[in-house]
Structure formats: C-alpha cells, structure tokens
C-alpha cells in the first residue's frame, strides 16, 4: 500500500486493524509455511510440550516485531522509510502465521499476554521513531540481530526430530538476517549503550513469560 497520501488518522486506523489482526485474528501468510510438506515427527508428550513452549515464545516475538515495526512506521519522518518498515512488517506477518499454525499442530495455544506485549512494543517502536529515522533503523538492525541469535538458540533446543518447527525457524532466521541488512543499508546507526542491553533484558522477560503462559 502506498502510505504517502494517507493522513495521520488513516495510518492510526490501519495500525489498529493490524494490531487486532496480530493479537486476535488469524493473520494470513503471503508465503506458504516452510513446514508444509515436512512430515510430522513422532514426539513424546514432554517433547511436544517443549516444542510448543518454544514456538509460543517465537509467536509472541513476532507479535512484538509487528508492533515495533508499526510503531516505528507510524512516526517515521521519511515516507520511503515508512513504506520500508511496513513492508518488513508484512514479512513478519508470515512469521506470525507460520508460528500460529505450528502451535495449532502441536495442540497448543498462543500467549495470553500478547495484547500487552503488542502495546508495550508499539510504544517502544514509536519512541524509537521519535529519536529520528537513522536511530530507528539502527533499532531494527539490533532487534533483528538479537532475534537471529535467539532463533539459533531455539534451533538447538527444539527436539532433534521436530523437522517441521525447525524448517519454520530456519526460514525466519534467514528473513531476519535480510531485515537487519536492509535496515543497515538504509542508514541504521549503532545503538548507544545501554540500549542493546535493555532490549535484551526486556526480551528475556517476554520469553520467560510466554514460555509458560
Ligand atoms: Fe520475524
Ligand atoms: Fe524481522
């Protein structure tokens, strides 16, 4: 969608629709899930519970990614950067839908606190945008790199035979690397200390809660 001609109110309404879709709807992926066509593995109950807990964390992470990008886009100063952020949010919608689908296949559920995570992340994204587009893009670079590292950890922790979940996470990881590179190419700057540390700490809180609830 060309967002150049939209008013502030239009952008807020589109943001609200996206928020509802992310936390309460059934977001539609533009690309088929990488897990499609991969055979379901035999897992014990404990292994399925572990896979579901990890995929719930990843689903919540994608809710946060949507919210961050939308918060950043809403207050981006440059229309090109705004379009870029919204297109990146669209790819995060694929990740969101793939994780939701995988959770369903594992007979599990998404995190109860997703609306709260969305609100908090949207506010953080908007605050980053207020600091200017180059810092906001630097925030994308740092976020995507932290997510990439986190996905690598989950690829280690998933039950070895759960090839479906692994296929989803591996594609997400490749996409996040691309998102970081694109934001850096647009002029994203390195974030000053202690921002990366604070981002890491807040994501740890989210991961700990979403793993359980
Ligand atoms: Fe993502
Ligand atoms: Fe991403």
Tab-separated table of N, CA and C in Angstrom, residues 146-210:
chain	number	residue	atom	x	y	z
A	146	UNK	N	19.387	-9.605	17.402
A	146	UNK	CA	19.092	-10.335	18.641
A	146	UNK	C	18.124	-11.487	18.348
A	147	UNK	N	17.148	-11.239	17.459
A	147	UNK	CA	16.185	-12.308	17.128
A	147	UNK	C	16.897	-13.444	16.397
A	148	UNK	N	17.801	-13.075	15.502
A	148	UNK	CA	18.558	-14.096	14.749
A	148	UNK	C	19.318	-15.011	15.724
A	149	UNK	N	19.981	-14.393	16.714
A	149	UNK	CA	20.749	-15.180	17.696
A	149	UNK	C	19.809	-16.050	18.526
A	150	UNK	N	18.665	-15.472	18.901
A	150	UNK	CA	17.697	-16.206	19.703
A	150	UNK	C	17.156	-17.427	18.932
A	151	UNK	N	16.885	-17.228	17.624
A	151	UNK	CA	16.360	-18.339	16.821
A	151	UNK	C	17.403	-19.457	16.716
A	152	UNK	N	18.680	-19.065	16.650
A	152	UNK	CA	19.746	-20.066	16.625
A	152	UNK	C	19.713	-20.912	17.890
A	153	UNK	N	19.461	-20.254	19.016
A	153	UNK	CA	19.369	-20.963	20.305
A	153	UNK	C	18.197	-21.945	20.284
A	154	UNK	N	17.044	-21.481	19.785
A	154	UNK	CA	15.874	-22.356	19.759
A	154	UNK	C	16.066	-23.532	18.795
A	155	UNK	N	16.816	-23.313	17.722
A	155	UNK	CA	17.090	-24.423	16.796
A	155	UNK	C	17.908	-25.503	17.505
A	156	UNK	N	18.701	-25.083	18.492
A	156	UNK	CA	19.461	-26.053	19.298
A	156	UNK	C	18.549	-26.758	20.291
A	157	UNK	N	17.601	-26.018	20.844
A	157	UNK	CA	16.796	-26.570	21.947
A	157	UNK	C	15.616	-27.416	21.496
A	158	UNK	N	15.121	-27.193	20.264
A	158	UNK	CA	13.967	-27.970	19.791
A	158	UNK	C	14.311	-29.465	19.782
A	159	UNK	N	13.299	-30.315	20.019
A	159	UNK	CA	13.573	-31.751	19.884
A	159	UNK	C	14.211	-32.026	18.512
A	160	UNK	N	15.244	-32.852	18.498
A	160	UNK	CA	16.035	-33.058	17.275
A	160	UNK	C	15.166	-33.490	16.097
A	161	UNK	N	14.110	-34.277	16.397
A	161	UNK	CA	13.322	-34.838	15.284
A	161	UNK	C	12.209	-33.907	14.788
A	162	UNK	N	12.009	-32.754	15.467
A	162	UNK	CA	10.902	-31.860	15.084
A	162	UNK	C	11.301	-31.016	13.860
A	163	UNK	N	11.329	-31.690	12.719
A	163	UNK	CA	11.805	-31.037	11.485
A	163	UNK	C	10.852	-29.924	11.021
A	164	UNK	N	9.558	-30.054	11.351
A	164	UNK	CA	8.606	-29.013	10.929
A	164	UNK	C	8.889	-27.678	11.585
A	165	UNK	N	9.022	-27.707	12.926
A	165	UNK	CA	9.320	-26.464	13.643
A	165	UNK	C	10.660	-25.916	13.194
A	166	UNK	N	11.612	-26.807	12.969
A	166	UNK	CA	12.953	-26.383	12.558
A	166	UNK	C	12.916	-25.678	11.208
A	167	UNK	N	12.093	-26.212	10.282
A	167	UNK	CA	12.013	-25.597	8.942
A	167	UNK	C	11.468	-24.173	9.058
A	168	UNK	N	10.466	-23.983	9.940
A	168	UNK	CA	9.872	-22.651	10.130
A	168	UNK	C	10.923	-21.699	10.699
A	169	UNK	N	11.607	-22.130	11.769
A	169	UNK	CA	12.581	-21.238	12.418
A	169	UNK	C	13.764	-20.920	11.509
A	170	UNK	N	14.188	-21.904	10.711
A	170	UNK	CA	15.342	-21.658	9.827
A	170	UNK	C	14.996	-20.583	8.791
A	171	UNK	N	13.772	-20.628	8.237
A	171	UNK	CA	13.384	-19.602	7.250
A	171	UNK	C	13.231	-18.238	7.923
A	172	UNK	N	12.659	-18.255	9.143
A	172	UNK	CA	12.533	-16.980	9.870
A	172	UNK	C	13.912	-16.379	10.106
A	173	UNK	N	14.858	-17.213	10.500
A	173	UNK	CA	16.211	-16.712	10.787
A	173	UNK	C	16.820	-16.080	9.529
A	174	UNK	N	16.642	-16.740	8.384
A	174	UNK	CA	17.180	-16.185	7.128
A	174	UNK	C	16.508	-14.843	6.815
A	175	UNK	N	15.198	-14.740	7.060
A	175	UNK	CA	14.489	-13.469	6.804
A	175	UNK	C	14.991	-12.367	7.742
A	176	UNK	N	15.219	-12.714	9.024
A	176	UNK	CA	15.647	-11.688	9.990
A	176	UNK	C	17.032	-11.144	9.603
A	177	UNK	N	17.892	-12.019	9.100
A	177	UNK	CA	19.220	-11.559	8.653
A	177	UNK	C	19.033	-10.522	7.548
A	178	UNK	N	18.128	-10.808	6.613
A	178	UNK	CA	17.851	-9.882	5.498
A	178	UNK	C	17.275	-8.568	6.026
A	179	UNK	N	16.368	-8.645	7.016
A	179	UNK	CA	15.774	-7.419	7.567
A	179	UNK	C	16.850	-6.522	8.185
A	180	UNK	N	17.782	-7.160	8.906
A	180	UNK	CA	18.857	-6.376	9.550
A	180	UNK	C	19.722	-5.716	8.485
A	181	UNK	N	20.068	-6.478	7.445
A	181	UNK	CA	20.940	-5.924	6.395
A	181	UNK	C	20.266	-4.765	5.670
A	182	UNK	N	18.943	-4.917	5.416
A	182	UNK	CA	18.215	-3.868	4.689
A	182	UNK	C	18.160	-2.586	5.520
A	183	UNK	N	17.939	-2.725	6.839
A	183	UNK	CA	17.849	-1.537	7.701
A	183	UNK	C	19.209	-0.861	7.801
A	184	UNK	N	20.265	-1.675	7.815
A	184	UNK	CA	21.604	-1.089	7.890
A	184	UNK	C	21.928	-0.352	6.580
A	185	UNK	N	21.529	-0.952	5.465
A	185	UNK	CA	21.793	-0.328	4.160
A	185	UNK	C	21.049	1.009	4.028
A	186	UNK	N	19.944	1.148	4.749
A	186	UNK	CA	19.189	2.413	4.701
A	186	UNK	C	19.770	3.485	5.619
A	187	UNK	N	20.815	3.129	6.364
A	187	UNK	CA	21.473	4.147	7.190
A	187	UNK	C	21.292	3.956	8.685
A	188	UNK	N	20.842	2.762	9.094
A	188	UNK	CA	20.692	2.485	10.530
A	188	UNK	C	22.029	2.629	11.249
A	189	UNK	N	22.017	3.318	12.390
A	189	UNK	CA	23.270	3.528	13.133
A	189	UNK	C	23.349	2.572	14.324
A	190	UNK	N	24.580	2.368	14.825
A	190	UNK	CA	24.745	1.517	16.016
A	190	UNK	C	24.072	2.187	17.211
A	191	UNK	N	23.363	1.414	17.991
A	191	UNK	CA	22.682	1.987	19.155
A	191	UNK	C	23.675	2.226	20.288
A	192	UNK	N	23.509	3.350	20.998
A	192	UNK	CA	24.417	3.610	22.118
A	192	UNK	C	24.094	2.708	23.309
A	193	UNK	N	25.154	2.418	24.105
A	193	UNK	CA	24.964	1.723	25.376
A	193	UNK	C	24.065	2.598	26.259
A	194	UNK	N	23.120	2.101	27.020
A	194	UNK	CA	22.865	0.691	27.310
A	194	UNK	C	21.664	0.146	26.522
A	195	UNK	N	21.285	0.795	25.409
A	195	UNK	CA	20.057	0.367	24.720
A	195	UNK	C	20.052	-1.121	24.316
A	196	UNK	N	21.144	-1.622	23.665
A	196	UNK	CA	21.104	-3.045	23.294
A	196	UNK	C	20.901	-3.951	24.499
A	197	UNK	N	21.527	-3.581	25.628
A	197	UNK	CA	21.421	-4.388	26.851
A	197	UNK	C	19.958	-4.371	27.358
A	198	UNK	N	19.362	-3.183	27.356
A	198	UNK	CA	17.976	-3.056	27.827
A	198	UNK	C	17.026	-3.846	26.931
A	199	UNK	N	17.276	-3.795	25.612
A	199	UNK	CA	16.431	-4.559	24.681
A	199	UNK	C	16.540	-6.050	24.969
A	200	UNK	N	17.788	-6.496	25.249
A	200	UNK	CA	17.998	-7.908	25.546
A	200	UNK	C	17.264	-8.303	26.828
A	201	UNK	N	17.359	-7.435	27.846
A	201	UNK	CA	16.710	-7.737	29.136
A	201	UNK	C	15.193	-7.800	28.976
A	202	UNK	N	14.605	-6.848	28.224
A	202	UNK	CA	13.143	-6.864	28.090
A	202	UNK	C	12.698	-8.079	27.279
A	203	UNK	N	13.517	-8.510	26.305
A	203	UNK	CA	13.117	-9.704	25.543
A	203	UNK	C	13.217	-10.954	26.428
A	204	UNK	N	14.149	-10.946	27.394
A	204	UNK	CA	14.248	-12.093	28.316
A	204	UNK	C	12.972	-12.213	29.148
A	205	UNK	N	12.432	-11.062	29.586
A	205	UNK	CA	11.193	-11.093	30.383
A	205	UNK	C	10.067	-11.684	29.526
A	206	UNK	N	9.946	-11.177	28.294
A	206	UNK	CA	8.894	-11.669	27.395
A	206	UNK	C	9.034	-13.182	27.191
A	207	UNK	N	10.275	-13.632	26.929
A	207	UNK	CA	10.489	-15.058	26.632
A	207	UNK	C	10.139	-15.936	27.832
A	208	UNK	N	10.511	-15.461	29.027
A	208	UNK	CA	10.253	-16.257	30.232
A	208	UNK	C	8.754	-16.413	30.459
A	209	UNK	N	8.007	-15.319	30.247
A	209	UNK	CA	6.550	-15.377	30.474
A	209	UNK	C	5.866	-16.201	29.381
A	210	UNK	N	6.198	-15.904	28.114
A	210	UNK	CA	5.499	-16.570	27.002
A	210	UNK	C	5.799	-18.071	26.962
